[in-house]
Amino acid sequence: GAVVSQHPSWVICKSGTSVKIECRSLDFQATTMFWYRQFPKQSLMLMATSNEGSKATYEQGVEKDKFLINHASLTLSTLTVTSAHPEDSSFYICSASTPIAGITDTQYFGPGTRLTVL
Amino acid sequence: AQSVTQLDSHVSVSEGTPVLLRCNYSSSYSPSLFWYVQHPNKGLQLLLKYTSAATLVKGINGFEAEFKKSETSFHLTKPSAHMSDAAEYFCVVSRGRNTGFQKLVFGTGTRLLVSP
């Protein structure tokens, strides 16, 4: 149980284009989803928190107009990297959390999406 | 503010020998602490979690961790390493109540290398 998927698993795009990454909770309803960024050989940095049906809350230093997050349903959140540039190349990981299990601070992570911007 | 420090960036062990991955935390209140494992090109998997119940927490794949408040530590151990344990391990603490206790703060990670 508690499986989270991401699509695509990797994507290469040209500078200036936009890329959308999907995060789905497959067997549970996720009231909260999180988006992280991981640089090579580094730790995960939280980018934003999204609750279903409301606007995402971004961490300090994260450009909300560049990283658009939509959490339209209890099983789907999307991250759109707009006007991507090479410095946006990274590993993006989502996670999902639900209070249904009675544990509200356990996050279940997706496999990640590797974005390369040329 | 909550934070975790993983004391070793790399740990090398031989298959069949014990594993010790060290983690110290800083928190202004009783924290929730986690260990996650990340295999190459795969998502993070929860190994175990401490939430102020028993101080010795048993996880999956034979791993366990002990919460020691006096030492502010939450070290991860396993009696006998397997080749399949080779991965990146992250010690994680829940962030402050005022900012939403679901938010996690990750350590910098420890890469476990297991040799035959």
Tab-separated table of C-alpha atoms in Angstrom:
chain	number	residue	atom	x	y	z
A	1	GLY	CA	0.000	0.000	0.000
A	2	ALA	CA	0.811	3.723	-0.090
A	3	VAL	CA	2.281	3.775	-3.572
A	4	VAL	CA	3.138	7.040	-5.282
A	5	SER	CA	3.999	7.268	-8.957
A	6	GLN	CA	5.569	10.021	-11.022
A	7	HIS	CA	5.474	10.631	-14.727
A	8	PRO	CA	7.647	10.993	-16.621
A	9	SER	CA	10.605	9.325	-14.960
A	10	TRP	CA	12.971	11.438	-17.023
A	11	VAL	CA	12.599	14.265	-19.476
A	12	ILE	CA	14.918	16.300	-21.662
A	13	CYS	CA	13.736	19.645	-22.932
A	14	LYS	CA	15.064	22.726	-24.645
A	15	SER	CA	15.725	25.926	-22.777
A	16	GLY	CA	12.669	28.159	-22.695
A	17	THR	CA	10.084	25.413	-22.881
A	18	SER	CA	7.766	24.239	-20.101
A	19	VAL	CA	7.654	20.789	-18.582
A	20	LYS	CA	4.862	19.196	-16.576
A	21	ILE	CA	5.508	16.456	-14.038
A	22	GLU	CA	2.676	14.391	-12.601
A	23	CYS	CA	2.519	12.851	-9.151
A	24	ARG	CA	-0.177	10.316	-8.350
A	25	SER	CA	-1.111	8.444	-5.215
A	26	LEU	CA	-2.217	5.082	-6.562
A	27	ASP	CA	-3.918	3.384	-3.652
A	28	PHE	CA	-4.814	6.142	-1.223
A	29	GLN	CA	-6.157	9.664	-1.184
A	30	ALA	CA	-3.515	12.239	-0.455
A	31	THR	CA	-4.746	15.365	1.249
A	32	THR	CA	-1.283	16.865	1.103
A	33	MET	CA	1.435	16.502	-1.482
A	34	PHE	CA	4.965	17.830	-1.347
A	35	TRP	CA	7.474	18.643	-4.056
A	36	TYR	CA	11.192	18.330	-3.465
A	37	ARG	CA	14.275	19.037	-5.492
A	38	GLN	CA	17.458	17.020	-5.203
A	39	PHE	CA	20.743	18.080	-6.728
A	40	PRO	CA	23.370	15.430	-7.508
A	41	LYS	CA	24.845	13.882	-4.395
A	42	GLN	CA	22.868	16.268	-2.199
A	43	SER	CA	19.901	16.088	0.070
A	44	LEU	CA	16.268	16.808	-0.682
A	45	MET	CA	15.072	20.374	-0.426
A	46	LEU	CA	11.375	21.046	0.023
A	47	MET	CA	10.031	23.317	-2.679
A	48	ALA	CA	6.345	23.524	-1.862
A	49	THR	CA	3.417	21.964	-0.078
A	50	SER	CA	0.054	21.576	-1.723
A	51	ASN	CA	-3.311	20.683	-0.279
A	52	GLU	CA	-6.080	19.434	-2.499
A	53	GLY	CA	-8.218	22.266	-3.801
A	54	SER	CA	-6.095	25.108	-2.462
A	55	LYS	CA	-3.059	27.076	-3.512
A	56	ALA	CA	0.364	25.654	-2.883
A	57	THR	CA	2.591	27.044	-0.163
A	58	TYR	CA	6.099	27.680	-1.425
A	59	GLU	CA	9.285	27.587	0.596
A	60	GLN	CA	11.395	30.679	0.850
A	61	GLY	CA	13.435	31.252	-2.265
A	62	VAL	CA	11.274	29.131	-4.564
A	63	GLU	CA	9.733	31.096	-7.431
A	64	LYS	CA	6.046	30.301	-7.492
A	65	ASP	CA	5.624	31.728	-10.983
A	66	LYS	CA	8.317	29.430	-12.291
A	67	PHE	CA	7.263	26.267	-10.496
A	68	LEU	CA	3.508	26.008	-10.896
A	69	ILE	CA	1.827	23.459	-8.681
A	70	ASN	CA	-1.705	22.208	-9.077
A	71	HIS	CA	-3.382	19.735	-6.727
A	72	ALA	CA	-6.695	19.279	-8.461
A	73	SER	CA	-7.719	15.999	-6.873
A	74	LEU	CA	-6.896	13.791	-3.913
A	75	THR	CA	-4.772	11.558	-6.114
A	76	LEU	CA	-3.012	13.945	-8.474
A	77	SER	CA	-0.639	16.859	-8.167
A	78	THR	CA	1.322	18.415	-11.000
A	79	LEU	CA	4.478	20.501	-11.092
A	80	THR	CA	5.063	22.618	-14.162
A	81	VAL	CA	8.500	24.094	-14.681
A	82	THR	CA	7.864	27.121	-16.846
A	83	SER	CA	10.449	28.594	-19.223
A	84	ALA	CA	12.974	26.030	-18.095
A	85	HIS	CA	16.670	26.866	-18.097
A	86	PRO	CA	19.715	24.649	-17.625
A	87	GLU	CA	19.959	25.607	-13.956
A	88	ASP	CA	16.532	24.001	-13.454
A	89	SER	CA	18.027	20.624	-14.335
A	90	SER	CA	17.576	18.458	-11.292
A	91	PHE	CA	15.839	15.464	-9.788
A	92	TYR	CA	12.303	16.348	-8.741
A	93	ILE	CA	10.588	14.150	-6.198
A	94	CYS	CA	7.044	14.276	-4.935
A	95	SER	CA	5.570	12.792	-1.819
A	96	ALA	CA	2.072	12.307	-0.519
A	97	SER	CA	0.639	12.266	2.947
A	98	THR	CA	-2.696	11.257	4.335
A	99	PRO	CA	-4.301	11.223	7.764
A	100	ILE	CA	-6.361	8.156	6.905
A	101	ALA	CA	-3.720	5.861	8.323
A	102	GLY	CA	-3.747	7.892	11.492
A	103	ILE	CA	-0.203	8.991	10.870
A	104	THR	CA	-0.139	12.468	9.468
A	105	ASP	CA	3.577	13.110	9.234
A	106	THR	CA	4.605	10.043	7.274
A	107	GLN	CA	5.239	10.846	3.652
A	108	TYR	CA	5.265	8.334	0.826
A	109	PHE	CA	7.644	9.237	-1.944
A	110	GLY	CA	7.467	8.856	-5.675
A	111	PRO	CA	10.409	7.510	-7.688
A	112	GLY	CA	11.400	10.953	-8.923
A	113	THR	CA	11.685	12.686	-12.277
A	114	ARG	CA	15.039	13.626	-13.725
A	115	LEU	CA	14.811	16.849	-15.700
A	116	THR	CA	17.575	17.878	-18.060
A	117	VAL	CA	17.313	21.253	-19.747
A	118	LEU	CA	19.561	21.764	-22.749
B	1	ALA	CA	14.449	25.192	14.233
B	2	GLN	CA	14.701	21.495	13.615
B	3	SER	CA	17.771	20.014	11.955
B	4	VAL	CA	19.619	16.754	11.570
B	5	THR	CA	23.296	16.070	11.119
B	6	GLN	CA	24.509	12.889	9.528
B	7	LEU	CA	28.018	12.465	10.738
B	8	ASP	CA	29.369	10.349	7.896
B	9	SER	CA	28.979	11.009	4.193
B	10	HIS	CA	30.171	7.481	3.378
B	11	VAL	CA	30.265	4.246	5.358
B	12	SER	CA	31.921	1.107	4.013
B	13	VAL	CA	31.283	-2.342	5.470
B	14	SER	CA	31.798	-5.916	4.435
B	15	GLU	CA	28.858	-8.172	3.812
B	16	GLY	CA	27.806	-9.881	7.028
B	17	THR	CA	29.270	-7.225	9.341
B	18	PRO	CA	27.263	-4.733	11.416
B	19	VAL	CA	26.090	-1.416	10.063
B	20	LEU	CA	26.046	1.854	12.012
B	21	LEU	CA	24.847	5.074	10.407
B	22	ARG	CA	24.992	8.047	12.741
B	23	CYS	CA	22.508	10.870	13.066
B	24	ASN	CA	22.192	13.693	15.566
B	25	TYR	CA	19.183	15.940	15.703
B	26	SER	CA	18.295	19.349	17.008
B	27	SER	CA	14.741	20.162	17.991
B	28	SER	CA	13.035	22.561	20.318
B	29	TYR	CA	10.476	19.924	21.245
B	30	SER	CA	10.048	16.162	21.054
B	31	PRO	CA	10.511	15.426	17.383
B	32	SER	CA	9.347	12.775	14.988
B	33	LEU	CA	12.396	11.169	13.439
B	34	PHE	CA	12.683	8.984	10.387
B	35	TRP	CA	15.181	7.034	8.375
B	36	TYR	CA	14.617	6.774	4.638
B	37	VAL	CA	16.634	4.776	2.108
B	38	GLN	CA	17.142	5.730	-1.529
B	39	HIS	CA	18.400	3.165	-3.997
B	40	PRO	CA	19.849	4.455	-7.280
B	41	ASN	CA	17.184	5.834	-9.583
B	42	LYS	CA	14.457	4.860	-7.166
B	43	GLY	CA	12.222	6.709	-4.773
B	44	LEU	CA	12.747	7.051	-1.070
B	45	GLN	CA	11.512	4.213	1.071
B	46	LEU	CA	10.631	4.599	4.732
B	47	LEU	CA	12.778	2.331	6.887
B	48	LEU	CA	11.433	3.307	10.289
B	49	LYS	CA	9.927	6.094	12.322
B	50	TYR	CA	10.102	7.338	15.900
B	51	THR	CA	7.187	9.263	17.378
B	52	SER	CA	7.729	9.335	21.161
B	53	ALA	CA	6.635	5.768	21.778
B	54	ALA	CA	9.284	3.099	22.310
B	55	THR	CA	12.801	4.500	22.063
B	56	LEU	CA	14.040	1.445	20.167
B	57	VAL	CA	12.346	1.402	16.804
B	58	LYS	CA	12.391	-1.614	14.554
B	59	GLY	CA	12.075	-1.119	10.835
B	60	ILE	CA	12.067	-3.079	7.661
B	61	ASN	CA	14.866	-5.274	6.339
B	62	GLY	CA	16.364	-5.823	9.783
B	63	PHE	CA	17.163	-2.188	10.501
B	64	GLU	CA	16.523	-0.532	13.819
B	65	ALA	CA	17.256	2.807	15.443
B	66	GLU	CA	17.420	3.999	19.003
B	67	PHE	CA	16.223	7.411	20.107
B	68	LYS	CA	18.519	8.813	22.799
B	69	LYS	CA	17.281	12.126	24.077
B	70	SER	CA	20.291	12.721	26.320
B	71	GLU	CA	22.609	12.384	23.335
B	72	THR	CA	20.179	13.879	20.788
B	73	SER	CA	20.949	10.916	18.571
B	74	PHE	CA	18.980	8.560	16.370
B	75	HIS	CA	21.560	6.163	14.953
B	76	LEU	CA	20.560	3.457	12.485
B	77	THR	CA	21.909	-0.051	12.922
B	78	LYS	CA	21.698	-3.477	11.370
B	79	PRO	CA	23.416	-6.578	12.736
B	80	SER	CA	24.519	-7.987	9.391
B	81	ALA	CA	24.845	-6.098	6.129
B	82	HIS	CA	23.629	-7.489	2.820
B	83	MET	CA	24.829	-6.433	-0.596
B	84	SER	CA	21.317	-5.157	-1.285
B	85	ASP	CA	21.679	-2.649	1.571
B	86	ALA	CA	24.054	-0.533	-0.504
B	87	ALA	CA	22.191	2.754	-0.965
B	88	GLU	CA	21.864	6.319	0.276
B	89	TYR	CA	20.332	6.726	3.727
B	90	PHE	CA	18.680	9.880	4.982
B	91	CYS	CA	17.946	10.826	8.563
B	92	VAL	CA	14.911	13.090	8.697
B	93	VAL	CA	13.131	15.182	11.328
B	94	SER	CA	9.672	16.701	11.239
B	95	ARG	CA	9.760	20.454	11.082
B	96	GLY	CA	8.301	22.737	13.705
B	97	ARG	CA	4.673	22.702	14.753
B	98	ASN	CA	4.256	26.362	13.906
B	99	THR	CA	5.120	25.726	10.286
B	100	GLY	CA	3.210	22.509	9.871
B	101	PHE	CA	4.479	19.379	11.491
B	102	GLN	CA	4.248	17.401	8.288
B	103	LYS	CA	7.194	19.183	6.779
B	104	LEU	CA	10.385	17.188	6.806
B	105	VAL	CA	13.965	18.322	7.121
B	106	PHE	CA	16.468	15.959	5.535
B	107	GLY	CA	20.027	15.288	6.544
B	108	THR	CA	22.720	15.353	3.908
B	109	GLY	CA	22.681	11.591	3.519
B	110	THR	CA	25.093	8.718	4.134
B	111	ARG	CA	26.108	6.463	1.318
B	112	LEU	CA	26.458	2.875	2.501
B	113	LEU	CA	28.889	0.758	0.535
B	114	VAL	CA	28.840	-2.999	1.046
B	115	SER	CA	31.713	-5.107	-0.212
B	116	PRO	CA	31.644	-8.887	-0.708
